[in-house]
Every structure is written in structure tokens, then in C-alpha cells.
């Protein structure tokens, strides 16, 4: 009974939190650019609007795949916040991402095609660090279960500083923020139009946006795990990390995919890989 | 609920404008005017857009392009013609390649004359367009309910 | 309760049936020229073999490991004679082709095994000849069912193949005979307890693969066949060395697989490592892997057979057999690293390939690498992962090979770029291919569960090797996702709904494809029962009591996810039909049916190429570095063995 309640709570609360975070994000971004910015609730208004529009598409496969993208993003969240196996959550996340990519491919639109290719590059850049993070948590806490890591008494970050830093770098990919917003960007006038998202309209795009809100919460939850022992410290750290991401977004320009991939892999290998190898030898 | 009016996304197309009106449209995004305050975003993609903003008159090359862009926008949608060129062809009207205003190709809902149009006028026109957008949405819903 | 005595007789009879029965269709097919009768013989032969293997699995469930001695004298002599005959054949063929290096290795092996038999002949009558437990039974089902399906598929495929290659002399009788001989040898290999028996069957599989690879008789095929032969012989030379070593040090009573493993690492580690090197050659690990890529010249059913149920699986089977010996040993970790490096390098190379069969080949090499890595780590959890990898890889890979073969005959290309939007003109085969690919890397499907278990296993392995393996796995699986997902994407890029071109696919091909697709999904649903009823008893019998593996609740989540994936798309495809179909966005340019209208009304095809990153992942460079690295690892293994042996 409790788990069902928790699941329902997650289903409702996660997008609300995610929406608020991205609303605040948009305001801060606007302020950094000397603008006022939209209302905090703008992300919700956008999504609600998208569901009011006509249901159009190229054919039905992209819509189905996007639905699966959203569904498995939710599954990921349920596994993760339900205290399930961290690796399982990561695999579900990858599955969800792959559905988004397949949806973009299946539209057979040139812009979406290029976007999908780049999204895959991003996935390839991000995957190693996430697996290494899970293993790092296992080495510190002795368990892959998210619930055990959540209730871990110490601060995992003390033993995993390298893994944490590489996660911070990699988060830029996941949040689609500059300099690593290869596949699609929040900013208009991209050579890619909207990259992976180009061909999705109306409620299909709405589902992508909702999935993104869930993803945001999951990723920040993962960052929080590094400070599992201390609620306050954890929240502060997550806020600081997110602010850094916004700062990077507004002060850098996009890099090409090869430097992005190299950067991600080298950082992961040196900081993340080095961290867990040293930790295993201790 | 009318969320459409809270989050109108724009597609800006330069038909054959002299670029004067385009600059003014981009000026709307600057800190001084900051249309994102009203939830307005410049999407650059017809599949995401609710409002098609066109500057400049129609020429033979972009006739099909305008038509395509319009068709690729999901309903409900409105079209705003910005500048006298978009309304009638303006100073280019007599050119051998110009067919006239945007109205030659697609139905236009709001005309914003001026050469070039001031950002305040553009925002004003968009706000008008949002009203029409709402109207179209209710009509669409009614039609759907009837069907 | 059935009388145990009776059971054991039935048991042995069944094992011998599986080894010997495929020889009957093999002999018949060799002399059969009529296509219809051949069809009947192949279908019945494959069907009975498959049924026999399933029956064996059913009996084995819940039984302990058992050993049998075949009460017929003179088998050892017969095998020796056959080995000499095979060697003689290989020498003659190689002489004709001027492959002197091959001759050298053939003779070297003959001398080694001769010496082993000579010194050990008096002893090995005491070792039981056959072994049967859940592992052997699982292998038997893979060989019987998947191998059988591939034989049936080959009926339709080879007819088309012969049509596409009119100048090639029709050697199908010999071809099908060799296929069945191959199955027989594989059964023999997985049921052998006596290492001398195992070595005999090992050599027969090498011979069969040589014959099958050179089937097209082009100069490329012949030289690739000799390469396969040479590499397998180089690695295979370690096998008689291991036998010789056992006889000289431990005495012939350790020649049985069961007794050898039970004797523990002190006795078994060195022979296990030697056999593992032979296994690495057979399962195409670096530095030996180029033979498997070269084997692509053969007709597709051959590739499917080599990659999924026979040959390469023989290699990983023996390595996995010795997993308990490797547990916690540095030598084991070195073997695991060979597998790990192979996994990473082969996955990277697969990114740069657009030839579908080459992608499949490199992905096979990569997955075998992962299996070797798990076996080298050797913990119960790692072995669990390894066996599941063997099962799921066999199913998905055979499905993929067969569907690529079918597509190749329809569209006349095996290039992934030419499969753009294949789900349009070939919806059913396209869907099967998608399921096969999903089976290779996506979450609720089998391969990923094994990957998951291997991460669990590696994170407990000897530091820092465990962590190095984890990093290798992390990068390797990132790359894996990349090349599979872009292939799936290609299939889905449907241009327009064209007329189906699936009509000309033969019934034999459909049967094999449909059953394999069903198996891909069913096997994933069956993970929990396979684990509890087959693998856990096996692991307990090999390791003693074991700590719980992947928990039931997690497996339930997996099954639920799988159910979602199977059910949802079917339902949603009907619901989510767009109210209005929009043209694709191309900056306002008109695009219709994949054609875009340029200036002056010119129509052009929109072509979308995938990313291959030839500069980032160059095939030649990567395999060179990978080979160098693995050669160093093998040299280290050899060094440790020598030093140890000296002490
Ligand atoms: S209305 Fe004036 S400023 Fe605008 S496009 Fe026409 S000529 Fe240029």
C-alpha cells in the first residue's frame, strides 16, 4: 500500500518539482541576460498549451516511441526513488533515451536525423560515467539499492570526489545546456532547428517535455545521493551544481561533437575511473 | 482553460523583406522588450509554432515555401504580416518578381503596417493575434465535439 | 521415482543419440541430390535433434552432475585414427594451397596429442567419458534448437544463393552434410568429460568450419578459410599441451573435466589457462579475431551457425567450464582482461562498420569477450552472467544473421545504409530485425541482464582488475548502444509505405525467423525460471552454497518492463494515428515521398547517412593495438605458467 502511495506521489510530485526548477532556471537565465523572463509557471503553461493543439505527425511510429520514452522515464524514476537497484534504473534510463532517439530517426526528417545522431553521441559520452557512478556508490555503501544509498549514514562524496566532478561535467549533456547542447537546444536559431525534437508537435512534444521534467528530477536525485547522509548539505550542493550549469549555459558557446565527446570521456576516465580504481585498492 | 494565450510560440519567416522588419522582430527579444515575459518564444520551426510572423512580400521562389510552412503548423494557428511589404508588397510591389502581400498565398489574420514596424507595434499585433488564436481554438474544439 | 539405474542408462543413451544421430542425416545428405528429399531429411533430422536436446534438458533439470563411461572398447584408438586422417586431409589440402605454416601446426598438434596418448593411454580408461549437467544441457539445447533452425533456414537460403551465384558449382549435398557433422561434433564437445575426447571433437569443429568457410571457392574464401584454420590450430596447440601437462604432473586420473576442476587451482590452473588460450582462439578473441571477420565470406547460414550456436560457443564453453578454477586468481584475471580488451576494441570497431554482417561479426567478438571476462573472473555471479550471455547471444545473433541474410537476398545488399526505412517495404522482417537488435543491448532483454550481473560480479573481483573491467565495460557498453541504436534508427526511417517485397521469402526461412523471434522474447520472460531451476542448482553443485544472485523482485521489474515493451507498441500503433499527416520539415522546401524539390523544380532524393567515425575508431589501427595488447597479456599468462611450472 505504502509503495503504491509513494509511486503515485512520485508521479505527481516529480513533474511539479521539475517544472518549478526549470521555471526558475528560465528566470535566472533571463536575469543573467538582463531580461525579466517568463513567469515561474511558464513550463507548465507551455506543456498545457501543447496538449491543446491539433494531433498531427509524420506517421504514428514517432508518437508511439515518444510515449514509450515517457513511460520508461517514469519507470526509471519509480525504480530510483522507490529504492530499487541503481543499475536497473540506469538501464531503464538508457532505454528511455533510446526510444527518444528512435522516435527522432523514425520521422526521417533531415534535422531530426542529425539531431538523433548527436543525441546518440551524447548518450555515448554520458553512459560510462553513470555506470561508474553506480559502481562507486556500491563500493562506498556496499549496495546497489538506491534505498540503501539514500539511508547511508556517511557522505559518499568524501570517497567519490572524482566521480562527483565528472558527474557535474556530464550533467551538462543531460540538461541540454551549452557547451554540450549538441542535439537540441533551448535557444532559438539553431542550425539544427530543434534537433531531435524537430518533427514532434502538439501533445507529442508535450510528452517529450514532461519526460524531460522527470529526467531532471532523477538526475538531481542522483547528484543528491553523493550527500546522502546530510539532507541540508545535499540540497545546497544540488542547488549550487544547478546554478553552475546555468552559468555555464550562459557563458559558453556550443562546442563541436568531437571535442565534447573527448572531453566527456577523458574527464570520466581520469576523474571517475581513477577514483574508483584508487578506492578499490584502499 | 486557455493556455494557448499564455504560451504563444512564434515562427518568423523572412519572405523578401529588406531586413528592416526582421531586425525589429529580433529587437522584441532583447532585454528592452523581452517578449519572453509573455511566454512568447521564437521557435524557428513550424511544427512547434502557433503564430506565423512573416516579413516582406511574396516572390515566385518562396510562394511554395510559405504555403508549406503554413501547412506544417498544427491547428489552431494564426498569421501575422509585419511591415507594409508583407501587407501589400510595399516598395517592392512593382518588381517583376513580386506577387504582392502574404495574403496572396495564405490567409492572414493580423496586418501590421509600417516601414519598418516598431517593436511596440509588433507586440501589439501579436497580442491581437493571440486573441484570434483563442477564438480559433474554441472553434476547433466545438468542431471536434460536433464530429 | 524412476529407477536410478534405468535413468542413467537412458541418460547415456540420449547423450550418445545426440552425438551420433546427426551423423545419419549427414551421411544421407552427402549422397542426396534431390532437393525435395533433402528438404525432408534436413527437416526431420533437425527436428529430431532439437527434440532430443529439449528432452535432455527436461531430464537434467533437478539432477546432479553425472558422469558416464561408454562401455565400448577401442574408441580411443578410433579417435586417434580419425585424428590422423583429419590431419592427413588437412596436410594434403594445405600442400595444394601452399599453406606450409598450417602444415607445421597440424603436425605439431599431431605430435603433441600422440605423445599425450602414448604416455597416458594406460590411464584414461578410468576417467568417465561423458559429463552431463545443466550447463551441458543448456549448450545442447542451443546447439540442437538454434543449430537445427539454422539448418532448416539454410534450405531456402541456399536455393536462392545458388540462384544468385550461377557460376558456382552446386555443392549443397556436401554443405548440408557438413552442417550436421558440425552439430554432432558440438554435441560431442559439450558432453565430453574426458579431455582427450573433447580434443577430438574440438578438432572436428575446426575442420567443419574450414570446410564451410571455403564453400564459395573464391580465392578470398579459400584464403580466409585457411586463416581460420591456422588461427584455430595455433590456439588449438595449447589444448594437447594442457593434456600432456596433466598427464605428466597430476596423473591421468585428472584427465576428466569433473575431477580436474574438483582438484582445485593448484592442479588445474595451468591446464585451465592453456585450454583457455585455445578457447580464445576458437571464440575469436583478440589477437585471433580476424578469422571470424574473414569467415563472413561464407553463405549467411554458415555465419549464423559459427556465431551463435557452434564454433565460437565451443571456445567460451570450455573457458566457462573452468570458471571455478579461475576464481580469485591473477591468471584468471589476465584471461578476463583478454576478454575485456576484446570487448572494448571490437565494440569500437563495430561503430565504424556499415556492412551489416561485419557489424554482427564484431559484436559477436565483443560479446564473446564479455563472456570470457566473466569466466575469467570466475565467481558464481560471473558464471551466471556468462551462461546467460551465451544463451541470449545465441538466440539474438542467429536471428539477426538470418534476417540480414533474408534481407540481402531481397534488396541485394548487406549494407546498413541500404536498409534505410526497411520497416516500410519489409515490415515483418524489419520488426524481427528490430527485436533481434533490441535483444542485443536494450534493457529488459536478456543480454542486458547479463551485463547487469557482470557489473555486480566485476565490482567484487580482485582489485584493481575488477575496476579496470568495470571501466572497460562502461565504455564498451556506451559504444555498443551507439552502433546498435543507429542501426535501429536506420530501419525505422521509413520513406513511405511501399509495396511489401516479402512475398518471395521461402517457407523454411519464415519458420526459422519466426521461431527465433519468439524465442528471443520468451527466453527473456523465462529468466527467473531458468535461473532458479537450471543455473542455481548448477552453481550450487560447482561452488557449494552461494549468496543470492540478482533478486527476484528485480527480475520481476524486468519482466514487467518487457511486458510493457511487447504490449504497448501494438496497442498504441492503433490509437496514436495522427489526425493529419504533415510533410517533413525541410526549411519550407517541398518534400514528398523522400524526394525534395530543389530550385528550378528539380527533384532530388533526400539521403540521410549515419555516423561511422572511421577516424575515431579505425578498424586497422584499433585491431592492431588490441592485438598487441592481448599478445602481451597472453605472453604474461605464458610467463606465469612457465615460472610456476619451473617451481
Ligand atoms: S516594410 Fe519596410 S522595413 Fe519592412 S521589409 Fe518592407 S521595406 Fe523593409
Tab-separated table of C-alpha atoms and ligand atoms in Angstrom, chain B residues 17-18 20-21 83-85 91-92 114-116, ligand 1:
chain	number	residue	atom	x	y	z
B	17	UNK	CA	11.971	41.712	-46.712
B	18	UNK	CA	14.724	44.292	-46.786
B	20	UNK	CA	14.451	46.166	-41.666
B	21	UNK	CA	11.387	44.486	-40.172
B	83	UNK	CA	5.515	45.620	-42.428
B	84	UNK	CA	3.899	47.115	-45.495
B	85	UNK	CA	5.833	44.720	-47.658
B	91	UNK	CA	8.106	49.461	-52.080
B	92	UNK	CA	8.868	46.262	-53.945
B	114	UNK	CA	4.781	50.320	-41.092
B	115	UNK	CA	8.164	50.681	-42.655
B	116	UNK	CA	9.754	49.481	-40.633
D	1	LIG	S1	8.215	47.207	-44.624
D	1	LIG	FE1	9.980	48.496	-44.932
D	1	LIG	S2	11.422	47.779	-43.405
D	1	LIG	FE2	9.851	46.246	-43.598
D	1	LIG	S3	10.625	44.835	-45.053
D	1	LIG	FE3	9.403	46.274	-46.210
D	1	LIG	S4	10.839	47.788	-46.851
D	1	LIG	FE4	11.858	46.635	-45.265
